[in-house]
Amino acid sequence: MVAALILPDPEDPTDAPLVELKFHLFLYLPSPPGPRTSRRVLDLYFQTWGDPFKAYAPTSFGYRTSDWNPAIRARFLNSELPRLRTRHWGYAFTDGKLVDSWQIQFHGFKPASEPGVASFFRFDFDRNVDLARFVSFAEALLTAFPAVLSGSGGYYFQGLPRNKAVSSYSAIFALAKRYWGVEVRDIDRTVEHAYEGFKCVSWLTVVGEQLGQRAPDSLQIGMRAATRHVERAGNHMFQAGATPILGDVNRQESLNHYT
């Protein structure tokens, strides 16, 4: 069990924290996910983890969350999701918890009006998620998409990117200087550069076929260095160490598997 690493909001300790240590899986995609791909991924998620969600909303700007329950899920999968990439290009689902929340978010950027921006699927878990099930889920996802650019899985610092962005990201920056094994991210920025290469080495690092073909020698080096390597549908997943680490430099925690 990993101890909680949470920085509460000093202005409202009862609200969502400024920073929280979470576990995530993030995949960058070369094209917007369509209805069939998204249905395949959601079905895989529900089969693996069940359905913990209480609310959902389109990722289109200005939409509020709506309730989520078994009846609404059936309506969404059968009627709403098939219209993906018409009015809406993605959705977000949450269990409503302020701490240790589980979330899914996926969004497709329009090729004509938003060229060069990578689409994505994001899965957030609590910091003590079942690791064996997590790895199996990540591996299965490699074959769920027509193509993957890159991705990562492991610890990350979740912040508040909207109304508390400045104070939240400042706190994340300070923590990241100590915990080198924990990923940080700004989705709005990283999607603009995902075609250039993979973001960083994480506990799980995914390199898609398109990026892997640019540097086959680097793939071979990664295969030799990884604790575990799998290839599915041309996508490579490298695992660094048997378990993820925080990489606490104050405690001189070794980062050998990550470097």
PDB file of C-alpha atoms in Angstrom:
ATOM      1  CA  MET A   1       0.000   0.000   0.000  1.00  0.00           C
ATOM      2  CA  VAL A   2       1.302   3.435  -0.956  1.00  0.00           C
ATOM      3  CA  ALA A   3       0.716   6.195   1.571  1.00  0.00           C
ATOM      4  CA  ALA A   4      -1.471   9.101   0.522  1.00  0.00           C
ATOM      5  CA  LEU A   5       0.365  12.041  -0.952  1.00  0.00           C
ATOM      6  CA  ILE A   6      -2.136  14.878  -1.042  1.00  0.00           C
ATOM      7  CA  LEU A   7      -1.846  18.652  -0.861  1.00  0.00           C
ATOM      8  CA  PRO A   8      -5.232  20.091   0.162  1.00  0.00           C
ATOM      9  CA  ASP A   9      -6.514  23.385  -1.132  1.00  0.00           C
ATOM     10  CA  PRO A  10      -5.645  25.881   1.652  1.00  0.00           C
ATOM     11  CA  GLU A  11      -8.614  28.037   0.672  1.00  0.00           C
ATOM     12  CA  ASP A  12     -11.057  25.117   0.906  1.00  0.00           C
ATOM     13  CA  PRO A  13      -9.702  21.902   2.486  1.00  0.00           C
ATOM     14  CA  THR A  14     -13.081  20.207   1.928  1.00  0.00           C
ATOM     15  CA  ASP A  15     -12.828  20.601  -1.857  1.00  0.00           C
ATOM     16  CA  ALA A  16     -10.687  18.638  -4.324  1.00  0.00           C
ATOM     17  CA  PRO A  17      -6.981  18.829  -3.380  1.00  0.00           C
ATOM     18  CA  LEU A  18      -4.515  21.004  -5.241  1.00  0.00           C
ATOM     19  CA  VAL A  19      -2.377  17.913  -5.924  1.00  0.00           C
ATOM     20  CA  GLU A  20      -3.004  14.218  -5.424  1.00  0.00           C
ATOM     21  CA  LEU A  21      -0.870  11.168  -6.145  1.00  0.00           C
ATOM     22  CA  LYS A  22      -2.850   8.963  -8.539  1.00  0.00           C
ATOM     23  CA  PHE A  23      -2.323   6.093 -10.965  1.00  0.00           C
ATOM     24  CA  HIS A  24      -3.101   6.540 -14.627  1.00  0.00           C
ATOM     25  CA  LEU A  25      -2.939   5.109 -18.117  1.00  0.00           C
ATOM     26  CA  PHE A  26      -2.744   7.632 -20.935  1.00  0.00           C
ATOM     27  CA  LEU A  27      -2.700   6.799 -24.650  1.00  0.00           C
ATOM     28  CA  TYR A  28      -2.131   9.283 -27.482  1.00  0.00           C
ATOM     29  CA  LEU A  29      -3.888   8.437 -30.749  1.00  0.00           C
ATOM     30  CA  PRO A  30      -3.108   9.582 -34.311  1.00  0.00           C
ATOM     31  CA  SER A  31      -6.787  10.046 -35.192  1.00  0.00           C
ATOM     32  CA  PRO A  32     -10.046  10.735 -33.337  1.00  0.00           C
ATOM     33  CA  PRO A  33     -11.586   7.561 -31.892  1.00  0.00           C
ATOM     34  CA  GLY A  34     -14.823   6.596 -33.584  1.00  0.00           C
ATOM     35  CA  PRO A  35     -17.943   4.960 -32.130  1.00  0.00           C
ATOM     36  CA  ARG A  36     -16.849   1.359 -32.682  1.00  0.00           C
ATOM     37  CA  THR A  37     -13.369   1.886 -31.256  1.00  0.00           C
ATOM     38  CA  SER A  38     -14.722   3.774 -28.255  1.00  0.00           C
ATOM     39  CA  ARG A  39     -17.351   1.095 -27.626  1.00  0.00           C
ATOM     40  CA  ARG A  40     -14.663  -1.590 -27.783  1.00  0.00           C
ATOM     41  CA  VAL A  41     -12.522   0.265 -25.249  1.00  0.00           C
ATOM     42  CA  LEU A  42     -15.414   1.008 -22.889  1.00  0.00           C
ATOM     43  CA  ASP A  43     -16.590  -2.604 -23.008  1.00  0.00           C
ATOM     44  CA  LEU A  44     -13.062  -3.754 -22.153  1.00  0.00           C
ATOM     45  CA  TYR A  45     -12.952  -1.306 -19.245  1.00  0.00           C
ATOM     46  CA  PHE A  46     -16.312  -2.428 -17.817  1.00  0.00           C
ATOM     47  CA  GLN A  47     -15.362  -6.093 -18.204  1.00  0.00           C
ATOM     48  CA  THR A  48     -12.073  -5.480 -16.370  1.00  0.00           C
ATOM     49  CA  TRP A  49     -13.031  -2.987 -13.666  1.00  0.00           C
ATOM     50  CA  GLY A  50     -16.812  -2.902 -13.472  1.00  0.00           C
ATOM     51  CA  ASP A  51     -18.634   0.420 -13.646  1.00  0.00           C
ATOM     52  CA  PRO A  52     -17.822   2.793 -10.746  1.00  0.00           C
ATOM     53  CA  PHE A  53     -19.148   5.946 -12.405  1.00  0.00           C
ATOM     54  CA  LYS A  54     -21.841   8.312 -11.176  1.00  0.00           C
ATOM     55  CA  ALA A  55     -21.737  11.117 -13.754  1.00  0.00           C
ATOM     56  CA  TYR A  56     -20.629  11.847 -17.304  1.00  0.00           C
ATOM     57  CA  ALA A  57     -20.437  14.757 -19.730  1.00  0.00           C
ATOM     58  CA  PRO A  58     -19.348  15.521 -23.286  1.00  0.00           C
ATOM     59  CA  THR A  59     -15.889  17.028 -23.594  1.00  0.00           C
ATOM     60  CA  SER A  60     -17.378  19.803 -25.726  1.00  0.00           C
ATOM     61  CA  PHE A  61     -17.016  23.162 -23.996  1.00  0.00           C
ATOM     62  CA  GLY A  62     -19.866  24.339 -21.808  1.00  0.00           C
ATOM     63  CA  TYR A  63     -21.655  21.078 -21.024  1.00  0.00           C
ATOM     64  CA  ARG A  64     -22.533  20.133 -17.456  1.00  0.00           C
ATOM     65  CA  THR A  65     -22.344  16.615 -16.063  1.00  0.00           C
ATOM     66  CA  SER A  66     -25.355  14.320 -16.150  1.00  0.00           C
ATOM     67  CA  ASP A  67     -26.219  11.358 -13.954  1.00  0.00           C
ATOM     68  CA  TRP A  68     -24.863   7.937 -14.909  1.00  0.00           C
ATOM     69  CA  ASN A  69     -26.532   4.663 -13.991  1.00  0.00           C
ATOM     70  CA  PRO A  70     -27.168   1.283 -15.681  1.00  0.00           C
ATOM     71  CA  ALA A  71     -30.185   2.552 -17.640  1.00  0.00           C
ATOM     72  CA  ILE A  72     -28.378   5.680 -18.826  1.00  0.00           C
ATOM     73  CA  ARG A  73     -25.313   3.612 -19.710  1.00  0.00           C
ATOM     74  CA  ALA A  74     -27.423   1.395 -21.967  1.00  0.00           C
ATOM     75  CA  ARG A  75     -28.944   4.442 -23.645  1.00  0.00           C
ATOM     76  CA  PHE A  76     -25.520   6.056 -24.057  1.00  0.00           C
ATOM     77  CA  LEU A  77     -23.890   2.971 -25.599  1.00  0.00           C
ATOM     78  CA  ASN A  78     -26.781   2.234 -27.947  1.00  0.00           C
ATOM     79  CA  SER A  79     -27.942   5.710 -28.950  1.00  0.00           C
ATOM     80  CA  GLU A  80     -25.516   8.472 -27.942  1.00  0.00           C
ATOM     81  CA  LEU A  81     -22.091   6.919 -28.559  1.00  0.00           C
ATOM     82  CA  PRO A  82     -22.922   5.874 -32.155  1.00  0.00           C
ATOM     83  CA  ARG A  83     -23.229   9.594 -32.994  1.00  0.00           C
ATOM     84  CA  LEU A  84     -19.663  10.311 -31.815  1.00  0.00           C
ATOM     85  CA  ARG A  85     -17.743  12.717 -34.103  1.00  0.00           C
ATOM     86  CA  THR A  86     -20.908  14.522 -35.119  1.00  0.00           C
ATOM     87  CA  ARG A  87     -21.977  16.889 -32.342  1.00  0.00           C
ATOM     88  CA  HIS A  88     -19.518  15.623 -29.718  1.00  0.00           C
ATOM     89  CA  TRP A  89     -15.977  14.304 -30.138  1.00  0.00           C
ATOM     90  CA  GLY A  90     -15.442  12.824 -26.684  1.00  0.00           C
ATOM     91  CA  TYR A  91     -16.793  12.185 -23.205  1.00  0.00           C
ATOM     92  CA  ALA A  92     -15.650  12.111 -19.578  1.00  0.00           C
ATOM     93  CA  PHE A  93     -16.873   9.802 -16.816  1.00  0.00           C
ATOM     94  CA  THR A  94     -16.274  10.146 -13.062  1.00  0.00           C
ATOM     95  CA  ASP A  95     -17.219   8.383  -9.848  1.00  0.00           C
ATOM     96  CA  GLY A  96     -17.730  11.746  -8.129  1.00  0.00           C
ATOM     97  CA  LYS A  97     -15.106  11.280  -5.428  1.00  0.00           C
ATOM     98  CA  LEU A  98     -12.910  14.221  -4.424  1.00  0.00           C
ATOM     99  CA  VAL A  99     -10.015  11.907  -3.500  1.00  0.00           C
ATOM    100  CA  ASP A 100      -9.039   8.504  -4.970  1.00  0.00           C
ATOM    101  CA  SER A 101     -11.430   9.076  -7.862  1.00  0.00           C
ATOM    102  CA  TRP A 102     -11.645   6.863 -10.928  1.00  0.00           C
ATOM    103  CA  GLN A 103     -12.173   8.553 -14.271  1.00  0.00           C
ATOM    104  CA  ILE A 104     -12.238   7.981 -18.007  1.00  0.00           C
ATOM    105  CA  GLN A 105     -11.836  10.768 -20.511  1.00  0.00           C
ATOM    106  CA  PHE A 106     -11.437  10.526 -24.256  1.00  0.00           C
ATOM    107  CA  HIS A 107     -11.400  13.215 -26.889  1.00  0.00           C
ATOM    108  CA  GLY A 108     -10.812  13.410 -30.601  1.00  0.00           C
ATOM    109  CA  PHE A 109      -9.409  16.539 -32.223  1.00  0.00           C
ATOM    110  CA  LYS A 110     -10.908  17.377 -35.605  1.00  0.00           C
ATOM    111  CA  PRO A 111      -8.408  16.659 -38.420  1.00  0.00           C
ATOM    112  CA  ALA A 112      -9.549  19.561 -40.616  1.00  0.00           C
ATOM    113  CA  SER A 113      -9.768  22.366 -38.055  1.00  0.00           C
ATOM    114  CA  GLU A 114      -7.248  21.025 -35.489  1.00  0.00           C
ATOM    115  CA  PRO A 115      -4.497  19.386 -37.547  1.00  0.00           C
ATOM    116  CA  GLY A 116      -1.401  18.050 -35.827  1.00  0.00           C
ATOM    117  CA  VAL A 117      -3.084  17.584 -32.449  1.00  0.00           C
ATOM    118  CA  ALA A 118      -3.160  14.040 -31.071  1.00  0.00           C
ATOM    119  CA  SER A 119      -6.382  12.575 -29.749  1.00  0.00           C
ATOM    120  CA  PHE A 120      -6.294  10.590 -26.507  1.00  0.00           C
ATOM    121  CA  PHE A 121      -7.842   8.125 -24.096  1.00  0.00           C
ATOM    122  CA  ARG A 122      -7.189   8.730 -20.395  1.00  0.00           C
ATOM    123  CA  PHE A 123      -7.877   6.372 -17.473  1.00  0.00           C
ATOM    124  CA  ASP A 124      -7.390   7.522 -13.860  1.00  0.00           C
ATOM    125  CA  PHE A 125      -7.255   5.152 -10.880  1.00  0.00           C
ATOM    126  CA  ASP A 126      -6.461   5.443  -7.200  1.00  0.00           C
ATOM    127  CA  ARG A 127      -2.808   5.059  -6.220  1.00  0.00           C
ATOM    128  CA  ASN A 128      -3.279   1.471  -4.941  1.00  0.00           C
ATOM    129  CA  VAL A 129      -4.912  -0.032  -8.016  1.00  0.00           C
ATOM    130  CA  ASP A 130      -4.395  -3.775  -8.612  1.00  0.00           C
ATOM    131  CA  LEU A 131      -1.138  -3.804 -10.599  1.00  0.00           C
ATOM    132  CA  ALA A 132      -1.541  -7.190 -12.289  1.00  0.00           C
ATOM    133  CA  ARG A 133      -4.986  -6.263 -13.545  1.00  0.00           C
ATOM    134  CA  PHE A 134      -3.716  -2.842 -14.596  1.00  0.00           C
ATOM    135  CA  VAL A 135      -0.925  -4.334 -16.730  1.00  0.00           C
ATOM    136  CA  SER A 136      -3.312  -6.832 -18.331  1.00  0.00           C
ATOM    137  CA  PHE A 137      -5.742  -4.017 -19.127  1.00  0.00           C
ATOM    138  CA  ALA A 138      -2.993  -1.882 -20.665  1.00  0.00           C
ATOM    139  CA  GLU A 139      -1.798  -4.802 -22.772  1.00  0.00           C
ATOM    140  CA  ALA A 140      -5.315  -5.530 -24.023  1.00  0.00           C
ATOM    141  CA  LEU A 141      -5.764  -1.889 -25.032  1.00  0.00           C
ATOM    142  CA  LEU A 142      -2.844  -2.131 -27.456  1.00  0.00           C
ATOM    143  CA  THR A 143      -5.066  -4.143 -29.787  1.00  0.00           C
ATOM    144  CA  ALA A 144      -8.249  -2.136 -29.174  1.00  0.00           C
ATOM    145  CA  PHE A 145      -7.233   0.821 -31.335  1.00  0.00           C
ATOM    146  CA  PRO A 146      -6.483   0.929 -35.070  1.00  0.00           C
ATOM    147  CA  ALA A 147      -3.250   2.741 -34.150  1.00  0.00           C
ATOM    148  CA  VAL A 148      -1.531   4.222 -31.098  1.00  0.00           C
ATOM    149  CA  LEU A 149       1.121   6.951 -31.090  1.00  0.00           C
ATOM    150  CA  SER A 150       2.475   6.444 -27.582  1.00  0.00           C
ATOM    151  CA  GLY A 151       1.420   6.234 -23.982  1.00  0.00           C
ATOM    152  CA  SER A 152       2.363   5.819 -20.360  1.00  0.00           C
ATOM    153  CA  GLY A 153       1.099   4.206 -17.197  1.00  0.00           C
ATOM    154  CA  GLY A 154       2.012   4.541 -13.534  1.00  0.00           C
ATOM    155  CA  TYR A 155       2.061   7.206 -10.854  1.00  0.00           C
ATOM    156  CA  TYR A 156       1.200  10.781 -11.732  1.00  0.00           C
ATOM    157  CA  PHE A 157       0.310  13.986  -9.932  1.00  0.00           C
ATOM    158  CA  GLN A 158      -3.280  15.029 -10.554  1.00  0.00           C
ATOM    159  CA  GLY A 159      -3.864  18.740 -10.246  1.00  0.00           C
ATOM    160  CA  LEU A 160      -6.653  21.261 -10.702  1.00  0.00           C
ATOM    161  CA  PRO A 161      -6.116  22.631 -14.212  1.00  0.00           C
ATOM    162  CA  ARG A 162      -8.956  25.145 -14.294  1.00  0.00           C
ATOM    163  CA  ASN A 163      -9.818  27.548 -11.477  1.00  0.00           C
ATOM    164  CA  LYS A 164      -6.707  26.680  -9.402  1.00  0.00           C
ATOM    165  CA  ALA A 165      -4.244  26.098 -12.242  1.00  0.00           C
ATOM    166  CA  VAL A 166      -1.469  28.445 -11.115  1.00  0.00           C
ATOM    167  CA  SER A 167      -1.275  27.292  -7.492  1.00  0.00           C
ATOM    168  CA  SER A 168      -1.869  23.652  -8.447  1.00  0.00           C
ATOM    169  CA  TYR A 169       0.844  23.453 -11.096  1.00  0.00           C
ATOM    170  CA  SER A 170       3.270  25.357  -8.874  1.00  0.00           C
ATOM    171  CA  ALA A 171       2.767  22.706  -6.198  1.00  0.00           C
ATOM    172  CA  ILE A 172       3.163  19.914  -8.750  1.00  0.00           C
ATOM    173  CA  PHE A 173       6.420  21.430  -9.992  1.00  0.00           C
ATOM    174  CA  ALA A 174       7.828  21.460  -6.461  1.00  0.00           C
ATOM    175  CA  LEU A 175       6.803  17.838  -5.841  1.00  0.00           C
ATOM    176  CA  ALA A 176       8.138  16.671  -9.209  1.00  0.00           C
ATOM    177  CA  LYS A 177      11.628  17.876  -8.288  1.00  0.00           C
ATOM    178  CA  ARG A 178      11.593  15.363  -5.418  1.00  0.00           C
ATOM    179  CA  TYR A 179       9.604  12.438  -6.858  1.00  0.00           C
ATOM    180  CA  TRP A 180      11.225  11.580 -10.191  1.00  0.00           C
ATOM    181  CA  GLY A 181       9.188   8.426 -10.730  1.00  0.00           C
ATOM    182  CA  VAL A 182       5.881  10.325 -10.786  1.00  0.00           C
ATOM    183  CA  GLU A 183       4.684  11.727 -14.082  1.00  0.00           C
ATOM    184  CA  VAL A 184       3.252  15.200 -14.567  1.00  0.00           C
ATOM    185  CA  ARG A 185       1.156  16.318 -17.486  1.00  0.00           C
ATOM    186  CA  ASP A 186      -0.654  19.201 -19.092  1.00  0.00           C
ATOM    187  CA  ILE A 187      -3.001  17.622 -21.606  1.00  0.00           C
ATOM    188  CA  ASP A 188      -3.555  20.841 -23.553  1.00  0.00           C
ATOM    189  CA  ARG A 189       0.195  21.058 -24.215  1.00  0.00           C
ATOM    190  CA  THR A 190       1.240  17.438 -24.657  1.00  0.00           C
ATOM    191  CA  VAL A 191      -1.371  16.669 -27.324  1.00  0.00           C
ATOM    192  CA  GLU A 192       0.275  19.335 -29.480  1.00  0.00           C
ATOM    193  CA  HIS A 193       3.599  17.446 -29.457  1.00  0.00           C
ATOM    194  CA  ALA A 194       2.621  13.771 -29.325  1.00  0.00           C
ATOM    195  CA  TYR A 195       3.431  13.226 -33.022  1.00  0.00           C
ATOM    196  CA  GLU A 196       7.064  14.200 -32.359  1.00  0.00           C
ATOM    197  CA  GLY A 197       7.910  11.353 -29.944  1.00  0.00           C
ATOM    198  CA  PHE A 198       6.888   9.668 -26.710  1.00  0.00           C
ATOM    199  CA  LYS A 199       6.560  11.949 -23.695  1.00  0.00           C
ATOM    200  CA  CYS A 200       8.771  10.244 -21.092  1.00  0.00           C
ATOM    201  CA  VAL A 201       9.767   6.935 -19.560  1.00  0.00           C
ATOM    202  CA  SER A 202       7.177   5.738 -17.057  1.00  0.00           C
ATOM    203  CA  TRP A 203       6.554   2.470 -15.258  1.00  0.00           C
ATOM    204  CA  LEU A 204       4.709   1.426 -18.418  1.00  0.00           C
ATOM    205  CA  THR A 205       5.848   3.126 -21.613  1.00  0.00           C
ATOM    206  CA  VAL A 206       4.017   2.573 -24.894  1.00  0.00           C
ATOM    207  CA  VAL A 207       5.634   3.280 -28.261  1.00  0.00           C
ATOM    208  CA  GLY A 208       3.333   2.868 -31.236  1.00  0.00           C
ATOM    209  CA  GLU A 209       4.274   1.448 -34.606  1.00  0.00           C
ATOM    210  CA  GLN A 210       4.544   4.855 -36.303  1.00  0.00           C
ATOM    211  CA  LEU A 211       7.071   6.180 -33.775  1.00  0.00           C
ATOM    212  CA  GLY A 212       8.859   2.854 -33.413  1.00  0.00           C
ATOM    213  CA  GLN A 213       9.660   2.704 -37.116  1.00  0.00           C
ATOM    214  CA  ARG A 214      11.569   5.984 -36.824  1.00  0.00           C
ATOM    215  CA  ALA A 215      14.093   4.532 -34.379  1.00  0.00           C
ATOM    216  CA  PRO A 216      14.206   0.717 -34.527  1.00  0.00           C
ATOM    217  CA  ASP A 217      17.590   0.669 -32.763  1.00  0.00           C
ATOM    218  CA  SER A 218      16.060   2.480 -29.789  1.00  0.00           C
ATOM    219  CA  LEU A 219      13.326  -0.137 -29.626  1.00  0.00           C
ATOM    220  CA  GLN A 220      15.940  -2.875 -29.384  1.00  0.00           C
ATOM    221  CA  ILE A 221      17.697  -1.018 -26.564  1.00  0.00           C
ATOM    222  CA  GLY A 222      14.383  -0.652 -24.767  1.00  0.00           C
ATOM    223  CA  MET A 223      13.609  -4.354 -25.130  1.00  0.00           C
ATOM    224  CA  ARG A 224      16.916  -5.298 -23.538  1.00  0.00           C
ATOM    225  CA  ALA A 225      16.544  -2.786 -20.697  1.00  0.00           C
ATOM    226  CA  ALA A 226      12.886  -3.444 -19.850  1.00  0.00           C
ATOM    227  CA  THR A 227      11.822  -5.749 -17.069  1.00  0.00           C
ATOM    228  CA  ARG A 228       9.048  -6.887 -19.395  1.00  0.00           C
ATOM    229  CA  HIS A 229       8.245  -6.136 -23.033  1.00  0.00           C
ATOM    230  CA  VAL A 230       5.222  -7.045 -25.126  1.00  0.00           C
ATOM    231  CA  GLU A 231       4.302  -6.231 -28.718  1.00  0.00           C
ATOM    232  CA  ARG A 232       0.703  -6.163 -29.814  1.00  0.00           C
ATOM    233  CA  ALA A 233      -0.501  -5.037 -33.258  1.00  0.00           C
ATOM    234  CA  GLY A 234       2.820  -3.269 -33.860  1.00  0.00           C
ATOM    235  CA  ASN A 235       2.641  -1.379 -30.552  1.00  0.00           C
ATOM    236  CA  HIS A 236       5.374  -1.910 -27.962  1.00  0.00           C
ATOM    237  CA  MET A 237       4.879  -1.737 -24.194  1.00  0.00           C
ATOM    238  CA  PHE A 238       7.910  -1.603 -21.894  1.00  0.00           C
ATOM    239  CA  GLN A 239       7.696  -2.200 -18.144  1.00  0.00           C
ATOM    240  CA  ALA A 240      10.328  -0.667 -15.848  1.00  0.00           C
ATOM    241  CA  GLY A 241      10.696  -2.826 -12.757  1.00  0.00           C
ATOM    242  CA  ALA A 242       8.328  -5.279 -11.133  1.00  0.00           C
ATOM    243  CA  THR A 243       6.447  -2.487  -9.364  1.00  0.00           C
ATOM    244  CA  PRO A 244       6.236   1.290  -9.880  1.00  0.00           C
ATOM    245  CA  ILE A 245       8.278   3.622  -7.703  1.00  0.00           C
ATOM    246  CA  LEU A 246       7.968   7.206  -6.538  1.00  0.00           C
ATOM    247  CA  GLY A 247      11.640   7.879  -7.236  1.00  0.00           C
ATOM    248  CA  ASP A 248      12.062   9.893  -4.037  1.00  0.00           C
ATOM    249  CA  VAL A 249      15.468  11.548  -4.451  1.00  0.00           C
ATOM    250  CA  ASN A 250      15.410  12.674  -0.793  1.00  0.00           C
ATOM    251  CA  ARG A 251      15.450   8.990   0.171  1.00  0.00           C
ATOM    252  CA  GLN A 252      17.883   8.113  -2.649  1.00  0.00           C
ATOM    253  CA  GLU A 253      15.389   5.707  -4.198  1.00  0.00           C
ATOM    254  CA  SER A 254      16.990   3.987  -7.177  1.00  0.00           C
ATOM    255  CA  LEU A 255      15.756   4.871 -10.661  1.00  0.00           C
ATOM    256  CA  ASN A 256      17.855   2.234 -12.429  1.00  0.00           C
ATOM    257  CA  HIS A 257      14.904   0.592 -14.159  1.00  0.00           C
ATOM    258  CA  TYR A 258      13.694   3.947 -15.486  1.00  0.00           C
ATOM    259  CA  THR A 259      16.998   5.192 -16.942  1.00  0.00           C
TER     260      THR A 259
END
